[in-house]
N, CA, C and O atoms as a GROMACS GRO file, in nm:
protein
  536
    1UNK      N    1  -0.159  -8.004   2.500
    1UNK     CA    2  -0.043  -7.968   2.574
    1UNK      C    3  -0.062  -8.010   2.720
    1UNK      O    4  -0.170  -7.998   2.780
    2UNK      N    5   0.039  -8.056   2.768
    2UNK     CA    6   0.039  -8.110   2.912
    2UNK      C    7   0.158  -8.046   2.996
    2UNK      O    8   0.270  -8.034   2.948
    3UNK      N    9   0.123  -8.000   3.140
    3UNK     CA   10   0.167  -7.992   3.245
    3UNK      C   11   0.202  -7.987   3.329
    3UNK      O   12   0.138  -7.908   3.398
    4UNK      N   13   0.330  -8.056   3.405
    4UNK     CA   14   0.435  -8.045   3.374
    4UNK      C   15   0.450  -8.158   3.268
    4UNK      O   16   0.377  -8.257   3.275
    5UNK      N   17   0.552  -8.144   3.164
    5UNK     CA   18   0.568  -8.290   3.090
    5UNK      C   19   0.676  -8.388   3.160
    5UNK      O   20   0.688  -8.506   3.127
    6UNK      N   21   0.723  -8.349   3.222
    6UNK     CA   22   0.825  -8.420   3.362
    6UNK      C   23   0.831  -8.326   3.477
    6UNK      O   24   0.816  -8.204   3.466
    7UNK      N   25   0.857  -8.397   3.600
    7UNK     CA   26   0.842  -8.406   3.707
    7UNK      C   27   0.899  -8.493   3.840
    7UNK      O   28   0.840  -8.597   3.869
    8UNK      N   29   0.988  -8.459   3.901
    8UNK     CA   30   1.004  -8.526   3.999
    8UNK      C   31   0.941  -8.524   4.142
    8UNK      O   32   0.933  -8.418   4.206
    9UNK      N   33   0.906  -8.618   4.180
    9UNK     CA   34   0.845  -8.609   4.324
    9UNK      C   35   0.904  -8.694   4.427
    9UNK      O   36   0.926  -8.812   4.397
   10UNK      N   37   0.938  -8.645   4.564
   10UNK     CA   38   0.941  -8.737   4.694
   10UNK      C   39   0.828  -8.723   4.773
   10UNK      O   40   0.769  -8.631   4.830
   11UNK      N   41   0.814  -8.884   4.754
   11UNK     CA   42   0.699  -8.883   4.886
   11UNK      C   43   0.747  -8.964   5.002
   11UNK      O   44   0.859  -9.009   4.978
   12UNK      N   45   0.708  -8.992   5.102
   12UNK     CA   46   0.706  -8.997   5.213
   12UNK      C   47   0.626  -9.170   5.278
   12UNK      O   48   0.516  -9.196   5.326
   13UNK      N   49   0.705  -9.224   5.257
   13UNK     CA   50   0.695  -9.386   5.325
   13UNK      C   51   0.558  -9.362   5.392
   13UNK      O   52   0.536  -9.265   5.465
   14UNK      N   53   0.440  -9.490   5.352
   14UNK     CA   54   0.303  -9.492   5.458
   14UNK      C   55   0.253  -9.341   5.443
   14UNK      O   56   0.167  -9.322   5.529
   15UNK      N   57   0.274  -9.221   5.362
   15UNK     CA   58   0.175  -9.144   5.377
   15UNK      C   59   0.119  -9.150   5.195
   15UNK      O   60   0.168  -9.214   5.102
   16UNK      N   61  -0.001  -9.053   5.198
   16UNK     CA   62  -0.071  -9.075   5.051
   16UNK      C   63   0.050  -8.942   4.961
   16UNK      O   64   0.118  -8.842   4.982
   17UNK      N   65   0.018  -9.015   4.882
   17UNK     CA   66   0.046  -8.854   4.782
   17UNK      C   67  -0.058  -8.871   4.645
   17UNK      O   68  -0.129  -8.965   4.611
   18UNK      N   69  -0.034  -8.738   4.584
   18UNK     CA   70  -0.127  -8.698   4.532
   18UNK      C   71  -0.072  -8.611   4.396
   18UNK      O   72  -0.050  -8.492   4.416
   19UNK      N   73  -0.051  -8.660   4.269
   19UNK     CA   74  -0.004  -8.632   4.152
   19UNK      C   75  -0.134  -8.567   4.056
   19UNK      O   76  -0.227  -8.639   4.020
   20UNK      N   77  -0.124  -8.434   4.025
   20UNK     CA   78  -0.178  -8.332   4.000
   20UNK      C   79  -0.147  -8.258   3.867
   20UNK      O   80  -0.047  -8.186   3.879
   21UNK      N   81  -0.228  -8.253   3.691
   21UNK     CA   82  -0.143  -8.271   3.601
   21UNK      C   83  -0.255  -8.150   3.565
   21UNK      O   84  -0.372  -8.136   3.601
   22UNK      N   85  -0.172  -8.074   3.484
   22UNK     CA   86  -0.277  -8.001   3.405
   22UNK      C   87  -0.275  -8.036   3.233
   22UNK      O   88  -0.166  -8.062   3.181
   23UNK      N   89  -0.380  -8.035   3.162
   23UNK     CA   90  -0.358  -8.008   3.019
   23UNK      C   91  -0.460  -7.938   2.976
   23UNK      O   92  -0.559  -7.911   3.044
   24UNK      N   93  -0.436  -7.891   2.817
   24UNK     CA   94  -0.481  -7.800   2.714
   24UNK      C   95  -0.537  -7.887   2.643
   24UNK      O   96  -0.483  -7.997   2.644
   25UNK      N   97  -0.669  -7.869   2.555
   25UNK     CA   98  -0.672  -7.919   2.417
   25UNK      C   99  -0.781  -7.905   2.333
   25UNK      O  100  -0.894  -7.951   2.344
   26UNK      N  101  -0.722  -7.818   2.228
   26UNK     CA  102  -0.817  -7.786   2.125
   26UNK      C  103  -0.802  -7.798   1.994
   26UNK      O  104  -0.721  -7.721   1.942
   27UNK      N  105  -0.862  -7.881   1.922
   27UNK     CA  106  -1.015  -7.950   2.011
   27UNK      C  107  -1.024  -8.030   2.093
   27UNK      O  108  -0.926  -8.102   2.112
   28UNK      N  109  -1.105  -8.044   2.148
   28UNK     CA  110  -1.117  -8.128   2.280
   28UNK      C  111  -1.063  -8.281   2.301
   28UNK      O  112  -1.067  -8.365   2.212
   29UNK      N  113  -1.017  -8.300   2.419
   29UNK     CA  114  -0.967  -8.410   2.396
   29UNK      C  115  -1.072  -8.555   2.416
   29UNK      O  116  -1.174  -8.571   2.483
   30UNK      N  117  -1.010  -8.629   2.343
   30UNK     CA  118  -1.144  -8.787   2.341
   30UNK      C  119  -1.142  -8.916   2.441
   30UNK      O  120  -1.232  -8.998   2.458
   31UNK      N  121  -0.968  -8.908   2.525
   31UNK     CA  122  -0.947  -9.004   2.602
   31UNK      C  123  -0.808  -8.991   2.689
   31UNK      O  124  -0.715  -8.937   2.629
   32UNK      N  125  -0.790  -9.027   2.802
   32UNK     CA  126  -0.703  -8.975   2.913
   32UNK      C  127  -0.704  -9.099   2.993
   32UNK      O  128  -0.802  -9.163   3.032
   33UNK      N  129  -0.567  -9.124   3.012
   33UNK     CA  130  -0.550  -9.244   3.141
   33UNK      C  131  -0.461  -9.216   3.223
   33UNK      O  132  -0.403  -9.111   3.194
   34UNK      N  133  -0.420  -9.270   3.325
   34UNK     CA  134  -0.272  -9.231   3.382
   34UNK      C  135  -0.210  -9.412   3.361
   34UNK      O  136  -0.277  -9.515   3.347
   35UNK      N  137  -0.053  -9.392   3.367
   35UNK     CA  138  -0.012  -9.529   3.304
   35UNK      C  139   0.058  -9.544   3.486
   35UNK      O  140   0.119  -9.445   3.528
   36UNK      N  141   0.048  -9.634   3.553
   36UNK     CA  142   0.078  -9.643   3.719
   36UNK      C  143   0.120  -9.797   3.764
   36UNK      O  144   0.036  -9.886   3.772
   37UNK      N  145   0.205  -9.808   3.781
   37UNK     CA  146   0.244  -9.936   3.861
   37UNK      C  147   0.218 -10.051   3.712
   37UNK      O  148   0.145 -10.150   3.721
   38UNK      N  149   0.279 -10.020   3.605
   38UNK     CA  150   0.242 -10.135   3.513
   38UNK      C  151   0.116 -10.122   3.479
   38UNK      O  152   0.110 -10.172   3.367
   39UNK      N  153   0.006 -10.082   3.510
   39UNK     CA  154  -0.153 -10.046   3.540
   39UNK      C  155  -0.240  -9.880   3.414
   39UNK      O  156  -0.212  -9.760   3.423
   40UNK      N  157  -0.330  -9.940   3.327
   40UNK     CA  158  -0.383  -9.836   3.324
   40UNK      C  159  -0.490  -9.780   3.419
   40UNK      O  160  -0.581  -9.841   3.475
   41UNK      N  161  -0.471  -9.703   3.423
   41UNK     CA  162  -0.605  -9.639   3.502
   41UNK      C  163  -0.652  -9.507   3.454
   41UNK      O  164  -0.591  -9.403   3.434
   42UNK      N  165  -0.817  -9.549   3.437
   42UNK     CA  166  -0.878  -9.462   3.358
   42UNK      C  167  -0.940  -9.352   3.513
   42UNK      O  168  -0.959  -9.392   3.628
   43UNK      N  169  -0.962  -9.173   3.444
   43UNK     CA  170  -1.019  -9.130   3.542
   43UNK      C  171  -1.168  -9.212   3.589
   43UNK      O  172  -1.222  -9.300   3.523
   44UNK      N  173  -1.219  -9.157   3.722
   44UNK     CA  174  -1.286  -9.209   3.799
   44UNK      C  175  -1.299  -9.379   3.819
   44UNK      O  176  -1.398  -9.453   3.816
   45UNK      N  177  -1.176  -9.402   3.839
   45UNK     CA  178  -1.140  -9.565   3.877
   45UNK      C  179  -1.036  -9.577   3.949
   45UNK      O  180  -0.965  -9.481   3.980
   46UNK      N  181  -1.024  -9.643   3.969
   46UNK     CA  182  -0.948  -9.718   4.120
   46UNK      C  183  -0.866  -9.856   4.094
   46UNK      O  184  -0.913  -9.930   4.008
   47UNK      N  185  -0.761  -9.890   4.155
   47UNK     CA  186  -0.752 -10.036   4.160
   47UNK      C  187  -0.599 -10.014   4.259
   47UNK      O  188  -0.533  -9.911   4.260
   48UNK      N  189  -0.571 -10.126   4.327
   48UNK     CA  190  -0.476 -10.156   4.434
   48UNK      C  191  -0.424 -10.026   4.512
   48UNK      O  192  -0.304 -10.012   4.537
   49UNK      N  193  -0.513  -9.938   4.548
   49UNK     CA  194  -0.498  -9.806   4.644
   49UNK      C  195  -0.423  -9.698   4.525
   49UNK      O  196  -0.332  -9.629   4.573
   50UNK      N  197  -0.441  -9.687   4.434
   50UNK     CA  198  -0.453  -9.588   4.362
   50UNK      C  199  -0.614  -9.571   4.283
   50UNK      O  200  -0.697  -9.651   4.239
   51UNK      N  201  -0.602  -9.404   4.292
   51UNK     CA  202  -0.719  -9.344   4.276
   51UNK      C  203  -0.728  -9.244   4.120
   51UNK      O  204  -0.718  -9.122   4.134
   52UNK      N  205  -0.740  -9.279   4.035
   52UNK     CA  206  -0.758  -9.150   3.964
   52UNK      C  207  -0.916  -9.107   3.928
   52UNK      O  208  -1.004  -9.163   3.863
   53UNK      N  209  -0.910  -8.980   4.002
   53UNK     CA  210  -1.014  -8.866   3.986
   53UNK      C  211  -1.054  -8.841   3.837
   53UNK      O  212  -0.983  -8.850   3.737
   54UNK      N  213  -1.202  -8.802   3.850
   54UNK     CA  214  -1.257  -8.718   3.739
   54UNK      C  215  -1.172  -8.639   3.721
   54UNK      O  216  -1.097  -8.588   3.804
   55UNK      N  217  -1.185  -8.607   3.513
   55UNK     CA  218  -1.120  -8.472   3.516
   55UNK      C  219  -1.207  -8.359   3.508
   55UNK      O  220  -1.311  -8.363   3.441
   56UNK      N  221  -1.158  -8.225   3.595
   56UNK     CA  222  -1.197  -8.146   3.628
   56UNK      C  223  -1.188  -8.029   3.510
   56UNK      O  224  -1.088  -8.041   3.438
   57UNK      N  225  -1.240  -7.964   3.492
   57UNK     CA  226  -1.253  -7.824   3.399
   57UNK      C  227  -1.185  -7.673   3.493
   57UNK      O  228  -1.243  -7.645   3.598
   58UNK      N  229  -1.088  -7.602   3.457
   58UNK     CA  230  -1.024  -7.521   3.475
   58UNK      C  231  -1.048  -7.460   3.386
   58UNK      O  232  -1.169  -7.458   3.412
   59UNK      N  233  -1.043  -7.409   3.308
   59UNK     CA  234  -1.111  -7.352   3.177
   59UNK      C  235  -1.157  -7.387   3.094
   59UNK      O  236  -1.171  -7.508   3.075
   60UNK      N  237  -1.211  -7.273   2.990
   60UNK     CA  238  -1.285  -7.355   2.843
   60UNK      C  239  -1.206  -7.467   2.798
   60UNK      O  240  -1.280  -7.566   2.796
   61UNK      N  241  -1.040  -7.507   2.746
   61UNK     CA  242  -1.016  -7.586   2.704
   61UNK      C  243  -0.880  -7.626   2.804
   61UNK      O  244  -0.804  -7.707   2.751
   62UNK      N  245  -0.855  -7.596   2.892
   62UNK     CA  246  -0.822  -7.628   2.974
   62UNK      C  247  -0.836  -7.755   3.116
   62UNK      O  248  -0.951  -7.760   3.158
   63UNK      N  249  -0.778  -7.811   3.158
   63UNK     CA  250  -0.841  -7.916   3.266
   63UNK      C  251  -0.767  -7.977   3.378
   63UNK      O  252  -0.646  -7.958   3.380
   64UNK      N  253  -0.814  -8.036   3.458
   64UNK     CA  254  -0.656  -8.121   3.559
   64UNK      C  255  -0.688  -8.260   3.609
   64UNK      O  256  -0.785  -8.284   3.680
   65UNK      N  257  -0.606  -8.343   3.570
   65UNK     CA  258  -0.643  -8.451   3.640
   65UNK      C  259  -0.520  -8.474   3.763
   65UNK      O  260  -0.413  -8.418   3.788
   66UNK      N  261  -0.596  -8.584   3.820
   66UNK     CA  262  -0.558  -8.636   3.966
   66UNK      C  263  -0.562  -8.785   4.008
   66UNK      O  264  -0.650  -8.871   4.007
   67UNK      N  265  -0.418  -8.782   4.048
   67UNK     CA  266  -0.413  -8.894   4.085
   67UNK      C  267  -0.331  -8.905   4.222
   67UNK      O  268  -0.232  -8.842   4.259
   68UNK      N  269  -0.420  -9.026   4.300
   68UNK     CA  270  -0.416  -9.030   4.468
   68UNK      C  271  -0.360  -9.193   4.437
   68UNK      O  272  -0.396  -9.281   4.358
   69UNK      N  273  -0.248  -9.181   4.547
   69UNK     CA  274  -0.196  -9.288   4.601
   69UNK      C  275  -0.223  -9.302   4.812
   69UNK      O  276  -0.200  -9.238   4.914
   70UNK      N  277  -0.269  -9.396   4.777
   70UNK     CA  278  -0.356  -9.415   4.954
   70UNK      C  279  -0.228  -9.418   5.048
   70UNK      O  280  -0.238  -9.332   5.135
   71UNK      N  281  -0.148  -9.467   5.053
   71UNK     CA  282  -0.040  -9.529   5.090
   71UNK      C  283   0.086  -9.608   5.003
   71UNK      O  284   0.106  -9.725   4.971
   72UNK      N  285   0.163  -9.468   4.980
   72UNK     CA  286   0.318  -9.495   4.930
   72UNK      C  287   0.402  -9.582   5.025
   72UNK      O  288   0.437  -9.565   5.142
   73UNK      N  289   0.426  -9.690   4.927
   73UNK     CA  290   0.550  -9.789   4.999
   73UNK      C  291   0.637  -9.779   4.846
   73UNK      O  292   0.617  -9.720   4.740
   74UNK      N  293   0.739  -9.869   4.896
   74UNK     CA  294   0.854  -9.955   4.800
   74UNK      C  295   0.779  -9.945   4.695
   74UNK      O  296   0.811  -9.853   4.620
   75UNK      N  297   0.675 -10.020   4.661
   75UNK     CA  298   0.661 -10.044   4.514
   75UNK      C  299   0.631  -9.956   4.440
   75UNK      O  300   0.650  -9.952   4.318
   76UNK      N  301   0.563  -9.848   4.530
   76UNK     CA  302   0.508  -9.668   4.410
   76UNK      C  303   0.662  -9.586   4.355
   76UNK      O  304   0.687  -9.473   4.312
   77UNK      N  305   0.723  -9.678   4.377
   77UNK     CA  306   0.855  -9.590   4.360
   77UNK      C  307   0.856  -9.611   4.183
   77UNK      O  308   0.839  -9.716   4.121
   78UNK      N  309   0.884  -9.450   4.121
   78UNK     CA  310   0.893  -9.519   3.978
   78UNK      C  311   0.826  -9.423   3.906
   78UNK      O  312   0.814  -9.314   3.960
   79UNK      N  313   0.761  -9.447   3.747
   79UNK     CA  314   0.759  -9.364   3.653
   79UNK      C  315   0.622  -9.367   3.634
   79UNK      O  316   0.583  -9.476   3.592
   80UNK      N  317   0.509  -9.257   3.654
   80UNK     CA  318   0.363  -9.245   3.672
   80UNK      C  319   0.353  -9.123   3.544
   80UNK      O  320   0.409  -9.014   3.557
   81UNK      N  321   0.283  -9.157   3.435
   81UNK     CA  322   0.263  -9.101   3.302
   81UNK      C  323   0.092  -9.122   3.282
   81UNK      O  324   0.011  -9.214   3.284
   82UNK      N  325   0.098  -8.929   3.255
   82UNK     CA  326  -0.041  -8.904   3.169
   82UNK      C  327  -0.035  -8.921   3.074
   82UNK      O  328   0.075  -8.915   3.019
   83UNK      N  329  -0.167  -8.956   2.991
   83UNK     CA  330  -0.158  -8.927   2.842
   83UNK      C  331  -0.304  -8.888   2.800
   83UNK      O  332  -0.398  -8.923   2.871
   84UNK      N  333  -0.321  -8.821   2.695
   84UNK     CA  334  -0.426  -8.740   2.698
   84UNK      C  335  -0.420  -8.734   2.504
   84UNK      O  336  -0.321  -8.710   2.435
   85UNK      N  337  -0.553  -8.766   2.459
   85UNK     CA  338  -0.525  -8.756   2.300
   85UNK      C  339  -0.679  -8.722   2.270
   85UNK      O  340  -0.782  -8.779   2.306
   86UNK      N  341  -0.652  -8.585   2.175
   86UNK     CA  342  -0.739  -8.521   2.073
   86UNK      C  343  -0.712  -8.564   1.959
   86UNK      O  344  -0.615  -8.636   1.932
   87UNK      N  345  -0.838  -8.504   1.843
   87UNK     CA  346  -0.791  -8.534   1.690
   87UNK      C  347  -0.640  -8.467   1.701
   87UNK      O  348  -0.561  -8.561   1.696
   88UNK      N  349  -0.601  -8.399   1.709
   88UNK     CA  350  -0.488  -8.293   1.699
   88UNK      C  351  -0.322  -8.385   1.741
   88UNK      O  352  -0.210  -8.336   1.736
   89UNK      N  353  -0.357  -8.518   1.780
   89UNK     CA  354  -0.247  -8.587   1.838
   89UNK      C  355  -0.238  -8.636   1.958
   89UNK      O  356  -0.346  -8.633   2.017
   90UNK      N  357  -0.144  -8.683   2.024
   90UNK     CA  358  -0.160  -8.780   2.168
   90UNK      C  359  -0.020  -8.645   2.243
   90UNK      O  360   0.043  -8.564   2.177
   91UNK      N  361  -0.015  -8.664   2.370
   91UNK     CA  362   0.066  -8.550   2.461
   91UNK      C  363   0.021  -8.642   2.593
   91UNK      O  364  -0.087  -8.694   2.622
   92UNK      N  365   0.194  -8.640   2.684
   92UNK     CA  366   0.215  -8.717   2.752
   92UNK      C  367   0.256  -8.624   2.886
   92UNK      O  368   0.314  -8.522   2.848
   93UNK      N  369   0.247  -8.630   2.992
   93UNK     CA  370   0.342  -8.584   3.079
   93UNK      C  371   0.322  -8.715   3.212
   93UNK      O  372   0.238  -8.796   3.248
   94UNK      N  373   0.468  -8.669   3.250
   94UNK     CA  374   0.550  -8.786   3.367
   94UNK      C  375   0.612  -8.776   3.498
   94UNK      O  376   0.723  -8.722   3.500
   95UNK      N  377   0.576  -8.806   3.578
   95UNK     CA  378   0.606  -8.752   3.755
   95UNK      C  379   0.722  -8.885   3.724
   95UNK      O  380   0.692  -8.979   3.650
   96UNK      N  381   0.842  -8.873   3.786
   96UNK     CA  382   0.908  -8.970   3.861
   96UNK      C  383   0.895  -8.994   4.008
   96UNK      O  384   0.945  -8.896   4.062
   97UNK      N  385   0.851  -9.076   4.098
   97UNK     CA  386   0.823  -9.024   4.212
   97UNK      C  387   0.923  -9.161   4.271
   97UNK      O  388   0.914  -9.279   4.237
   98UNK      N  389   1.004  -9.108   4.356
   98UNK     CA  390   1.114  -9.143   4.454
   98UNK      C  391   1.066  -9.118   4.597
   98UNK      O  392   0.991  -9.026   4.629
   99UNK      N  393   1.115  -9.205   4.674
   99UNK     CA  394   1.077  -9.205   4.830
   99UNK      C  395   1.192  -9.136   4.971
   99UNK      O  396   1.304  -9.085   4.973
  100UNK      N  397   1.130  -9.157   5.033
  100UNK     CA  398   1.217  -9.126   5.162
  100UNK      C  399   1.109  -9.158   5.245
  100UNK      O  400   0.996  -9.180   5.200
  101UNK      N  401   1.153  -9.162   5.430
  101UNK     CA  402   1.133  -9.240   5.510
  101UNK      C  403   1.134  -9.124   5.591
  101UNK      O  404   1.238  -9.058   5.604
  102UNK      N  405   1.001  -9.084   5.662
  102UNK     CA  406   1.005  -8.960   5.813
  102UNK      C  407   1.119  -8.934   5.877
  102UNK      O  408   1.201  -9.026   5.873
  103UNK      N  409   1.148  -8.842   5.932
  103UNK     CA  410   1.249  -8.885   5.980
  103UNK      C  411   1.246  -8.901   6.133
  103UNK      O  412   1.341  -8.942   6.200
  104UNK      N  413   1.129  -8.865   6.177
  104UNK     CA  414   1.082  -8.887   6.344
  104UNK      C  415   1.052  -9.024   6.350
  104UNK      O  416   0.998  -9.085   6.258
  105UNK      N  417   1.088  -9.076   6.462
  105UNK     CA  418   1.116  -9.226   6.450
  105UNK      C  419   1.063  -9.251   6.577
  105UNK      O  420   1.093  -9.161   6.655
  106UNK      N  421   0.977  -9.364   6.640
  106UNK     CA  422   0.929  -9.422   6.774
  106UNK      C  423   1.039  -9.520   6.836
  106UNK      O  424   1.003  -9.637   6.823
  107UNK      N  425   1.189  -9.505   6.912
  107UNK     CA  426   1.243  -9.600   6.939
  107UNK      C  427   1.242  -9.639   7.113
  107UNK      O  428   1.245  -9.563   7.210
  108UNK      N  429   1.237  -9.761   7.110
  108UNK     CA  430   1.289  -9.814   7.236
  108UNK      C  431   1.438  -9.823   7.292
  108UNK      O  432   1.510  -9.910   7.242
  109UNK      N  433   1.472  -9.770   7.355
  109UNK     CA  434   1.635  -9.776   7.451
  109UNK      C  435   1.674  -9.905   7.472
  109UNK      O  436   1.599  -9.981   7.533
  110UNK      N  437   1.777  -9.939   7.434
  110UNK     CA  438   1.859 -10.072   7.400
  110UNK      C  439   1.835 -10.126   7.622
  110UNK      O  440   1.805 -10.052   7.715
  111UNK      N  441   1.853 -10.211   7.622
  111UNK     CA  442   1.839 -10.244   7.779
  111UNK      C  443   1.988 -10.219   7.879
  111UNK      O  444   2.094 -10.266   7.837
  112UNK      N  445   1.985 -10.160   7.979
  112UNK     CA  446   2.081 -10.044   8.043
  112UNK      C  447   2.088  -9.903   8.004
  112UNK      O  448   2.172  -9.820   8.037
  113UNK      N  449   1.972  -9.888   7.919
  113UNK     CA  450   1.994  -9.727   7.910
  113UNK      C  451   1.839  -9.740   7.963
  113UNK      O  452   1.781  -9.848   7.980
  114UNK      N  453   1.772  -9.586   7.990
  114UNK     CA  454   1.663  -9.547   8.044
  114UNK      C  455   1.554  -9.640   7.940
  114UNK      O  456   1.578  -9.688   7.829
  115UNK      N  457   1.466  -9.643   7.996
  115UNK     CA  458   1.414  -9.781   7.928
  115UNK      C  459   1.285  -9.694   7.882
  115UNK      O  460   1.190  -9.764   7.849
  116UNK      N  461   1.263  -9.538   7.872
  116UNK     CA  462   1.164  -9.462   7.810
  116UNK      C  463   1.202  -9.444   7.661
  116UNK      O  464   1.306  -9.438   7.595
  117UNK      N  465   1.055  -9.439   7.636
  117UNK     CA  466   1.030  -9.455   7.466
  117UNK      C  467   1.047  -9.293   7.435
  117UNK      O  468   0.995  -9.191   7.481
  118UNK      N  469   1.148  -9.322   7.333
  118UNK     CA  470   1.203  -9.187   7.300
  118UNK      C  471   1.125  -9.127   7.145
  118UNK      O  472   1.080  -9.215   7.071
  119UNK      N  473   1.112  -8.992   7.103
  119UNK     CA  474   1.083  -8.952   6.973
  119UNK      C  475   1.173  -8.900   6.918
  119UNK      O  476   1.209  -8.789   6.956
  120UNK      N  477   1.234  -8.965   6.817
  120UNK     CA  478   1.388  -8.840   6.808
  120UNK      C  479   1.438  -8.878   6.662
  120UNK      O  480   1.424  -8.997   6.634
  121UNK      N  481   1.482  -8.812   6.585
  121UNK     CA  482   1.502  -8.793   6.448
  121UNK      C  483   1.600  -8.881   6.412
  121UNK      O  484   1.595  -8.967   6.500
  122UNK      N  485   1.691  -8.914   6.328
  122UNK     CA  486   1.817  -9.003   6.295
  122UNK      C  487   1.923  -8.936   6.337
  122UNK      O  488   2.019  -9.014   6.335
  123UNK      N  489   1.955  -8.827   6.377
  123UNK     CA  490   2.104  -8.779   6.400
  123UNK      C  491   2.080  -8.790   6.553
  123UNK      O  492   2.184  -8.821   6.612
  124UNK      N  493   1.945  -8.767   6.655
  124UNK     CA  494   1.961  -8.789   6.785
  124UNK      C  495   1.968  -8.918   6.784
  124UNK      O  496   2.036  -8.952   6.881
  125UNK      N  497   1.924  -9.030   6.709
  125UNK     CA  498   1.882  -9.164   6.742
  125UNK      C  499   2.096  -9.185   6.759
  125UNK      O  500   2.171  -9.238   6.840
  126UNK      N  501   2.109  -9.119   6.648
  126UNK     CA  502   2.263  -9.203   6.658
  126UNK      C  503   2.380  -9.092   6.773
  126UNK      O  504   2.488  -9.118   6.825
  127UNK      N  505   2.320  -9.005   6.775
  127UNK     CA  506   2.407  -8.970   6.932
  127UNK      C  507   2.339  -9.053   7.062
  127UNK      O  508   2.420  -9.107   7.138
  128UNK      N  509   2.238  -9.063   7.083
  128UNK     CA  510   2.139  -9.156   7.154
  128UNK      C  511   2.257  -9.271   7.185
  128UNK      O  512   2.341  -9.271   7.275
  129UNK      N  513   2.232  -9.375   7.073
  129UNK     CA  514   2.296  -9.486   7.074
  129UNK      C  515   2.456  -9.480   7.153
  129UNK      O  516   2.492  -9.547   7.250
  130UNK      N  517   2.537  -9.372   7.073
  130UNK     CA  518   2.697  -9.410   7.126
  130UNK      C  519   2.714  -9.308   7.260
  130UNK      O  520   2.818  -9.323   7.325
  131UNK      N  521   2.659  -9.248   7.286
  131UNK     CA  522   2.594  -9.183   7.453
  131UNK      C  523   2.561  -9.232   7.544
  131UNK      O  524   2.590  -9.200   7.659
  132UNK      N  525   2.489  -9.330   7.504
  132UNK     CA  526   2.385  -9.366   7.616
  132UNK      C  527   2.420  -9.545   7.607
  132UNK      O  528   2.370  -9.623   7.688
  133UNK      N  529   2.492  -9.579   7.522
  133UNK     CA  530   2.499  -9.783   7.578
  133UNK      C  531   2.633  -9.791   7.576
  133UNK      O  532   2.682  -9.840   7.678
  134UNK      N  533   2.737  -9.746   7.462
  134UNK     CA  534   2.854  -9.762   7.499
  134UNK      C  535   2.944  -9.681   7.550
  134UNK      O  536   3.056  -9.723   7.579
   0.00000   0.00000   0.00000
């Protein structure tokens, strides 16, 4: 049995995230991958800034695996699936993970407005703009 068996996630443009699965299985289970970017990846391996972790023991037949993305862009966008199989059968669970973009932003002032570097979210950036040039 697996953990959530779906899942949606937003992560956050240029920062890591970190997909976190639990499963059951008795009897024990014999083999576990996460399915990622077209990519298997077996625990304790790595390849193009994804990480999947040892799996860990939470209880007697209980466990969690983990999987680290170093840096979410465009392409992590999409469908990231465990799978986990005992004698007893194969059991799947699936994060969808969708993006979004900070919303604190580093902008420069168009030239005739104050020429200081501002920090300011998308709804000041756009009072900013029709305020301050036209």
């Amino acid at each position: 049995m697996v953990f959530p068996t779906n899942k949606s996630i937003t992560a956050v443009y240029g920062q890591p995230l970190t997909l976190t699965i639990e499963f059951c299985a008795n009897p024990a289970y014999n083999k576990v991958f996460w399915i990622a970017r077209d990519k298997v990846v077996r625990p304790g391996n790595s390849e193009d800034g994804i990480i999947a972790y040892d799996i860990t023991n939470s209880t007697t037949n209980c466990h969690q695996a983990v999987l680290f993305l170093t840096k979410v862009t465009n392409s992590d966008i999409g469908e990231y699936s465990f799978l986990v199989r005992s004698p007893n059968g194969i059991s799947e669970g699936a994060f969808m993970v969708n993006m979004t973009y900070a919303s604190g932003y580093i902008v420069q002032t168009a030239s005739g407005c104050n020429s200081a570097t501002l920090n300011v979210d998308v709804v000041h950036l756009l009072l900013l703009i029709f305020t301050c040039c036209y």
